[in-house]
Short mmCIF file of C-alpha atoms in Angstrom, two decimals:
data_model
loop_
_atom_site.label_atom_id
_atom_site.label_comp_id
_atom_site.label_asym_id
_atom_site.label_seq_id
_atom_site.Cartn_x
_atom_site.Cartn_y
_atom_site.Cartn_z
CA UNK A 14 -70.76 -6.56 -183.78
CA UNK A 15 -70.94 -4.86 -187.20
CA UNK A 16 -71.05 -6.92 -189.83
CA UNK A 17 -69.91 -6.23 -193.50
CA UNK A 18 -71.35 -8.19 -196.19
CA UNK A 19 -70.01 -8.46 -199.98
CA UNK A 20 -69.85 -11.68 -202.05
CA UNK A 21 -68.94 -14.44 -200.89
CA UNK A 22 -66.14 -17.08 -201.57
CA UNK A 23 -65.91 -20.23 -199.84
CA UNK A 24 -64.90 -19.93 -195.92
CA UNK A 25 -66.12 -22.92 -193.69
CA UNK A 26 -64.67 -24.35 -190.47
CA UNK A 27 -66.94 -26.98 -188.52
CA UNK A 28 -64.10 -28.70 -186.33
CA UNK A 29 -60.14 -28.12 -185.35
CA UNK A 30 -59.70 -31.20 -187.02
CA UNK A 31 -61.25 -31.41 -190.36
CA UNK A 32 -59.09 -31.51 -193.74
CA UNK A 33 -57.67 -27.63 -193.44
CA UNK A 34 -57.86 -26.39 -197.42
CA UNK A 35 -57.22 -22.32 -196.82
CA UNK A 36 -55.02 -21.10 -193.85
CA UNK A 37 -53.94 -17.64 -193.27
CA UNK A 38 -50.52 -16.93 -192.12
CA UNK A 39 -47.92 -14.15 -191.46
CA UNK A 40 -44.25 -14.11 -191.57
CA UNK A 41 -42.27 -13.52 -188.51
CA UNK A 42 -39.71 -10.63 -190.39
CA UNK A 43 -40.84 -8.19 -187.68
CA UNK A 44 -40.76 -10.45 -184.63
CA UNK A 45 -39.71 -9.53 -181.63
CA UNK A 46 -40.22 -9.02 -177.68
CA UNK A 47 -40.76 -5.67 -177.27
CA UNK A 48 -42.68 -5.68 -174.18
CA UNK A 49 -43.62 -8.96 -172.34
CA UNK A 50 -47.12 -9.80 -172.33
CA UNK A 51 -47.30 -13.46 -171.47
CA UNK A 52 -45.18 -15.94 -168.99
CA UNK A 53 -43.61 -17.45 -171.95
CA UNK A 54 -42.25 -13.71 -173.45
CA UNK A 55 -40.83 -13.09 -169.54
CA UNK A 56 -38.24 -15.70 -170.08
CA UNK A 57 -37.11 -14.82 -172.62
CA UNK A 58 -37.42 -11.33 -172.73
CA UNK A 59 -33.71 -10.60 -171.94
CA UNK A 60 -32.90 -12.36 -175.54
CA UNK A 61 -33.57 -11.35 -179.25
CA UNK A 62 -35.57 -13.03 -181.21
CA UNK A 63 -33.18 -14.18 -184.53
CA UNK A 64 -35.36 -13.19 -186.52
CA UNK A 65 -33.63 -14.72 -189.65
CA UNK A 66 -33.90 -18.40 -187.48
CA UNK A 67 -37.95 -17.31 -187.09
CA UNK A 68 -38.29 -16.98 -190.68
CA UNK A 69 -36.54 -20.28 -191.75
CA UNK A 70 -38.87 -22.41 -189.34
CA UNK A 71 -41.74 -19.79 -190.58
CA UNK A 72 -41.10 -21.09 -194.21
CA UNK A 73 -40.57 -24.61 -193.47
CA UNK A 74 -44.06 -24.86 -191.49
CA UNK A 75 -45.89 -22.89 -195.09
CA UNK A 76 -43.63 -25.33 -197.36
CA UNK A 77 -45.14 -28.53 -195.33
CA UNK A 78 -48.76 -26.91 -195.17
CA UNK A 79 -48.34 -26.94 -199.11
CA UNK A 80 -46.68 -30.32 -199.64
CA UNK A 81 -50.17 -31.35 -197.87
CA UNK A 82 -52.41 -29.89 -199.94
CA UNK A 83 -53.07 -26.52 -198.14
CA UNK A 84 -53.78 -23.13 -199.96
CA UNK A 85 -51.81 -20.80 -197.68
CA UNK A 86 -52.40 -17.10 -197.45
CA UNK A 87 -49.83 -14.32 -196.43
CA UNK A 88 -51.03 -10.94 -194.54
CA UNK A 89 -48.54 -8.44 -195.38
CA UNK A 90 -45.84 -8.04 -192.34
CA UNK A 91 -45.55 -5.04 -190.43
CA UNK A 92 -42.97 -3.35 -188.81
CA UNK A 93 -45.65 -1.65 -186.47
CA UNK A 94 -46.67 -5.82 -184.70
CA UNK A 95 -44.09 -7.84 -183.40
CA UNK A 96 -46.58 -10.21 -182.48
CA UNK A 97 -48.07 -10.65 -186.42
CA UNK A 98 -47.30 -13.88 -186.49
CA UNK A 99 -50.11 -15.35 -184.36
CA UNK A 100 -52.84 -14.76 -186.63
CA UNK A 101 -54.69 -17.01 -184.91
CA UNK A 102 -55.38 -14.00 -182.66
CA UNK A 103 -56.83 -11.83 -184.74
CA UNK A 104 -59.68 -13.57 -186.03
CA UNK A 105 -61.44 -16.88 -186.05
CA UNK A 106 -64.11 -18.47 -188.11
CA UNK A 107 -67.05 -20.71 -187.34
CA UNK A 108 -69.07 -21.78 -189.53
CA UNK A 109 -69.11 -19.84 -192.44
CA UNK A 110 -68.51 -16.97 -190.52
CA UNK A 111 -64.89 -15.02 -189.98
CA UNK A 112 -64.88 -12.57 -187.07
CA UNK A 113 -62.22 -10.51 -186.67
CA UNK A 114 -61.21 -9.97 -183.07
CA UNK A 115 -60.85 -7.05 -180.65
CA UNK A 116 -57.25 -7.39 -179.31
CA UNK A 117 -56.64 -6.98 -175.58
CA UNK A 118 -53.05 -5.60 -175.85
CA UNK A 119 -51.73 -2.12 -177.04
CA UNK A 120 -49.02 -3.41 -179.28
CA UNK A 121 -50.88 -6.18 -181.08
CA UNK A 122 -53.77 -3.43 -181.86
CA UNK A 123 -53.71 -2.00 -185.50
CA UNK A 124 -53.24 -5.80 -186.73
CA UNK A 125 -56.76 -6.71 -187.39
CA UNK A 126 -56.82 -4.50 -190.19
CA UNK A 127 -54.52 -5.89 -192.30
CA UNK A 128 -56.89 -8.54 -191.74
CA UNK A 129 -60.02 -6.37 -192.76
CA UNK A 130 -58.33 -5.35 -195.93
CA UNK A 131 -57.27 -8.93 -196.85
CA UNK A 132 -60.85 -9.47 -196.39
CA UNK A 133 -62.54 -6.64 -197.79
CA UNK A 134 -59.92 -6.85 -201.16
CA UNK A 135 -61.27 -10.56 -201.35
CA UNK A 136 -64.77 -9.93 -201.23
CA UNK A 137 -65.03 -12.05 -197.72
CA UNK A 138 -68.19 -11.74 -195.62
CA UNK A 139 -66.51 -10.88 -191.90
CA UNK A 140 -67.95 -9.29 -188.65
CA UNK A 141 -65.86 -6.94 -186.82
CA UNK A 142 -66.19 -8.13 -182.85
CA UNK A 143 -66.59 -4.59 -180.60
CA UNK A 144 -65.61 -6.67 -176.83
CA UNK A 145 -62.16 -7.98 -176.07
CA UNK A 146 -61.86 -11.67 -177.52
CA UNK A 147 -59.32 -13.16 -179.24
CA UNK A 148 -59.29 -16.28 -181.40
CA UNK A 149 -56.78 -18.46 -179.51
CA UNK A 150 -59.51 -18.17 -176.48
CA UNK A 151 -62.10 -19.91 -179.20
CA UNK A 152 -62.13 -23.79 -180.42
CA UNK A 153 -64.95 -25.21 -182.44
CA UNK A 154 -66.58 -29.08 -182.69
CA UNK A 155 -69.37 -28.93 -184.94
CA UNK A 156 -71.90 -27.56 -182.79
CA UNK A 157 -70.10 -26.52 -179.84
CA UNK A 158 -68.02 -23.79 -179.18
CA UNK A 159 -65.82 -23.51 -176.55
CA UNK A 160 -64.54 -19.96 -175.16
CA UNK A 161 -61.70 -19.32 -172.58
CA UNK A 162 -62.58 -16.70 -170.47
CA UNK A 163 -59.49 -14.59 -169.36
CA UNK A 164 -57.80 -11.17 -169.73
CA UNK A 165 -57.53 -11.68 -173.40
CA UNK A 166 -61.33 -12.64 -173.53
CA UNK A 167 -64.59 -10.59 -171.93
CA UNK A 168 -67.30 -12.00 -170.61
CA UNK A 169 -69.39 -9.36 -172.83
CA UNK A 170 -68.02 -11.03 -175.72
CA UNK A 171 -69.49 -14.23 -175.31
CA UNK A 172 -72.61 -12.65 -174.64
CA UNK A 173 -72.14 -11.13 -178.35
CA UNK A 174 -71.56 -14.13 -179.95
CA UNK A 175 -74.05 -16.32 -178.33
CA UNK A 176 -76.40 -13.75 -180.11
CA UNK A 177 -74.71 -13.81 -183.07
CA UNK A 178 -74.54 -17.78 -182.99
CA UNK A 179 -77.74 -19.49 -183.10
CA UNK A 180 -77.85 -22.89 -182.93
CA UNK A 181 -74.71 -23.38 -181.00
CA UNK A 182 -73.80 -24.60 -177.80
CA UNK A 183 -71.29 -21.99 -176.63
CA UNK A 184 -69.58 -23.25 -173.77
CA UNK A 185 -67.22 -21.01 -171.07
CA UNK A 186 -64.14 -22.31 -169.91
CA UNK A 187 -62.37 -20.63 -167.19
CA UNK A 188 -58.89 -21.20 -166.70
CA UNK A 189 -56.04 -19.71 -165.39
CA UNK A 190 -55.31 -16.57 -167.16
CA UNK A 191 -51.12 -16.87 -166.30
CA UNK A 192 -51.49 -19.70 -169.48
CA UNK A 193 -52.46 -16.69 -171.62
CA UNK A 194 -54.76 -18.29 -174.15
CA UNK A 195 -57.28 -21.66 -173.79
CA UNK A 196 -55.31 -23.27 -176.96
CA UNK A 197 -52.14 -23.04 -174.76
CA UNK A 198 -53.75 -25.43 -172.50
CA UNK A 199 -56.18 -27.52 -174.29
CA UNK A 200 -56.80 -27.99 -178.11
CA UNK A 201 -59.45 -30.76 -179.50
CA UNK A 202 -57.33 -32.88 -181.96
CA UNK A 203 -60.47 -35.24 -183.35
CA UNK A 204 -63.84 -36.10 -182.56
CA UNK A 205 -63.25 -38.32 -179.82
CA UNK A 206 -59.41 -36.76 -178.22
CA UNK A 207 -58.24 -33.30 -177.29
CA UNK A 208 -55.14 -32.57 -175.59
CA UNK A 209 -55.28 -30.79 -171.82
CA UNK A 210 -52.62 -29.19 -169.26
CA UNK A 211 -55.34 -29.78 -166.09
CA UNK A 212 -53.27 -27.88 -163.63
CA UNK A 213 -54.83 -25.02 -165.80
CA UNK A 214 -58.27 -25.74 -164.87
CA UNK A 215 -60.00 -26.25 -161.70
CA UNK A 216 -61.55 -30.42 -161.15
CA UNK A 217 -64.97 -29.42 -162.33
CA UNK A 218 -63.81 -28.04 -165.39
CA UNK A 219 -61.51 -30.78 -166.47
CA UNK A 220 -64.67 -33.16 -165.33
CA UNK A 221 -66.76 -31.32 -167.81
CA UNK A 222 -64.45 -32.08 -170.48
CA UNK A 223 -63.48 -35.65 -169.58
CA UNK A 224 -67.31 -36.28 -170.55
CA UNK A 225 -66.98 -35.20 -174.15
CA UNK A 226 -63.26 -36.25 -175.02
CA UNK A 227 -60.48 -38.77 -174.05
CA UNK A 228 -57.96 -36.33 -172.50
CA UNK A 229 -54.39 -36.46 -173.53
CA UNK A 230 -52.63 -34.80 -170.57
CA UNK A 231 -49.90 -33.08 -171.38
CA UNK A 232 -46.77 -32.10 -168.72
CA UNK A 233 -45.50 -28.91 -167.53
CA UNK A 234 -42.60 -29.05 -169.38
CA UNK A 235 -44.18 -29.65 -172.07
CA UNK A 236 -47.14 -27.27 -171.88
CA UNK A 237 -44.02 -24.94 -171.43
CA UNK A 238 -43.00 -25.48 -175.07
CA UNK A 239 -46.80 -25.41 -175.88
CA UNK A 240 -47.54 -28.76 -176.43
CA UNK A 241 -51.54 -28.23 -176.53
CA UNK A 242 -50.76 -25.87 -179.45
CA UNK A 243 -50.83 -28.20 -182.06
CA UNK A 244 -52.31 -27.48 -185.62
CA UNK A 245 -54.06 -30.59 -186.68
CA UNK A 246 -54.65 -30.56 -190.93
CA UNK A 247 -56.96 -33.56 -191.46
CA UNK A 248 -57.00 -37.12 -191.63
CA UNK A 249 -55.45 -37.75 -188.59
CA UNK A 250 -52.35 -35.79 -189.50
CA UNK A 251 -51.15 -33.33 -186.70
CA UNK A 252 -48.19 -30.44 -186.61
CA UNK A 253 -45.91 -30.74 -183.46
CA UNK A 254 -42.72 -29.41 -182.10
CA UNK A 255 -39.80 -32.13 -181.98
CA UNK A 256 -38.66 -31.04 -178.68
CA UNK A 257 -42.25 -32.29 -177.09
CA UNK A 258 -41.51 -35.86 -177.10
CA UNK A 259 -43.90 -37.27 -174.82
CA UNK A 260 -46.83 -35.45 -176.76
CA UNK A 261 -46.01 -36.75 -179.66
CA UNK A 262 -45.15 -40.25 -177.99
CA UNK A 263 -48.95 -40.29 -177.10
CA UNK A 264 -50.33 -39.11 -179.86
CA UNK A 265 -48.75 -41.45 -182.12
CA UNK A 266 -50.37 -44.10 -179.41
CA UNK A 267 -54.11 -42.75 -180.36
CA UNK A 268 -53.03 -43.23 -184.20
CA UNK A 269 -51.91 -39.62 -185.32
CA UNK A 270 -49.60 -38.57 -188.06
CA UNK A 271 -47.27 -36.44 -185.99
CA UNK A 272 -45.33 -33.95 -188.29
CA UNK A 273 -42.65 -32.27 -186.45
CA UNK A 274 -41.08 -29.11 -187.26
CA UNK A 275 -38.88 -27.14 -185.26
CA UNK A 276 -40.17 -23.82 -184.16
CA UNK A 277 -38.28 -23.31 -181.40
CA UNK A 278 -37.54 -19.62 -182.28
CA UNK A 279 -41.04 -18.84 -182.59
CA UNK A 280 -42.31 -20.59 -179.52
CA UNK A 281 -40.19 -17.99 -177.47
CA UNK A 282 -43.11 -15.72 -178.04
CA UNK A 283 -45.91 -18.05 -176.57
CA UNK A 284 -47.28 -19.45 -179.26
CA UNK A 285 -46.66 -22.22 -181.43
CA UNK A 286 -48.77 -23.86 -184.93
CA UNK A 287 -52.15 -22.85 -183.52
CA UNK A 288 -51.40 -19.87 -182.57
CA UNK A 289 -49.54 -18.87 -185.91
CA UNK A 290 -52.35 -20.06 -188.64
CA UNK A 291 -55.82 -18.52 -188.89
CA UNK A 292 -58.04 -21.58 -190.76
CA UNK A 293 -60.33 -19.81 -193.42
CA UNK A 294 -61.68 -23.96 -194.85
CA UNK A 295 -61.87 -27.17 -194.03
CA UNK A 296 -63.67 -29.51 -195.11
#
């Protein structure tokens, strides 16, 4: 990894669920299916994305991020990415540390350096990853981080970051690569609860995980419409898609402030509020 150090301004993540204060996101003007790189994207692939509908859930997900307090930041849309939107991908902070990721894909290369400039213009601290990882592959609990290992995510890149993290637990998690990112099928939504698709996983794995969280399981169907992929903001308060009822059945249940927005347009991609906001702070 090379790292790049200027001044620094405040960037902090600890958790998934903490109060998110900074977020960056990217509008969806560009979106499209150009060539299918996930199960989700193969479904669909025969239709066009509306992109105008894309944008009008895009903007209704940033208005409700600001109505709750969160300073949101826009990367500059390409024509070049189709797949800009999930800038969850293309980098990830722990600590208060942003990486910027190696994509795995052709098409989605190029976008991490929007990223770098936004960085670089704003006098961020970041360190450029040099192995194939991507950030919906990486979830963070204090101390712990957890990495999906699949064809988005190397092996060698763990190995970088475990150097580069010291005095964290990094944990693998291998899971069935068809699910294209670990957020798709589990996402830790507070200290004590995370949300899991277990088909994903094989009985050890989900084992391992029943010891540190109460697992929400969620359906097929629902994993489908990427029900793991929530984005939780803080204080209990959690974005979800409408269409995922029994989600956001049980997560009202263990006391969470479901919002729901409809991003139906988006999810056709295969990726959903996760996926589609890079946290810079929370606190």
């Amino acid at each position: 990894m090379e790292a790049h150090v200027n001044k620094q301004i405040q960037t902090k993540c600890d958790t998934e669920y903490d109060r998110l204060c900074r977020v960056i996101l990217c509008q969806p003007k560009f979106m499209a299916i150009e060539e299918a790189i996930n199960e989700v994207q193969k479904v669909y692939e025969a239709e066009e994305i509306n992109q105008h509908r894309a944008m009008r859930q895009h903007a209704e997900f940033e208005k409700l991020l600001k109505e709750h307090g969160v300073d949101v930041i826009k990367l500059p849309a390409s024509p070049e990415y189709p797949e800009q939107v999930f800038t969850r991908d293309i980098g990830f902070t722990i600590g208060e540390t942003i990486f910027v990721a190696e994509l795995a894909t052709d098409i989605r290369k190029g976008e991490e350096t929007i990223l770098e400039d936004w960085l670089t213009a704003q006098n961020i601290p970041y360190q450029v990853t040099t192995s194939r990882v991507e950030g919906g592959d990486v979830i963070v609990d204090r101390d712990t981080v957890y990495i999906g290992i699949s064809s988005r995510t190397s092996e060698e890149a763990v190995k970088q970051l475990e150097q580069k993290l010291s005095g964290y637990d990094i944990k693998k998690i291998p899971f069935n690569e068809k699910y294209l990112h670990l957020d798709c099928v589990f996402n830790i939504v507070s200290p004590e609860k995370a949300l899991i698709f277990p088909p994903a996983f094989d009985p050890e794995t989900v084992k391992e995980l029943a010891a540190s969280y109460e697992l929400i399981e969620v359906n097929a169907e629902e994993q489908f419409t990427m029900g793991t992929n929530v984005l939780s903001i803080g204080n209990g308060k959690v974005f979800s898609l409408p269409q995922n009822k029994e989600v956001n059945a049980a997560l009202r249940k263990h006391g969470f402030n479901v919002i729901e927005i409809d991003f139906s347009e988006i999810i056709k991609s295969g990726g959903s509020f996760r996926c589609c906001s890079m946290p810079v702070e929370r606190k």
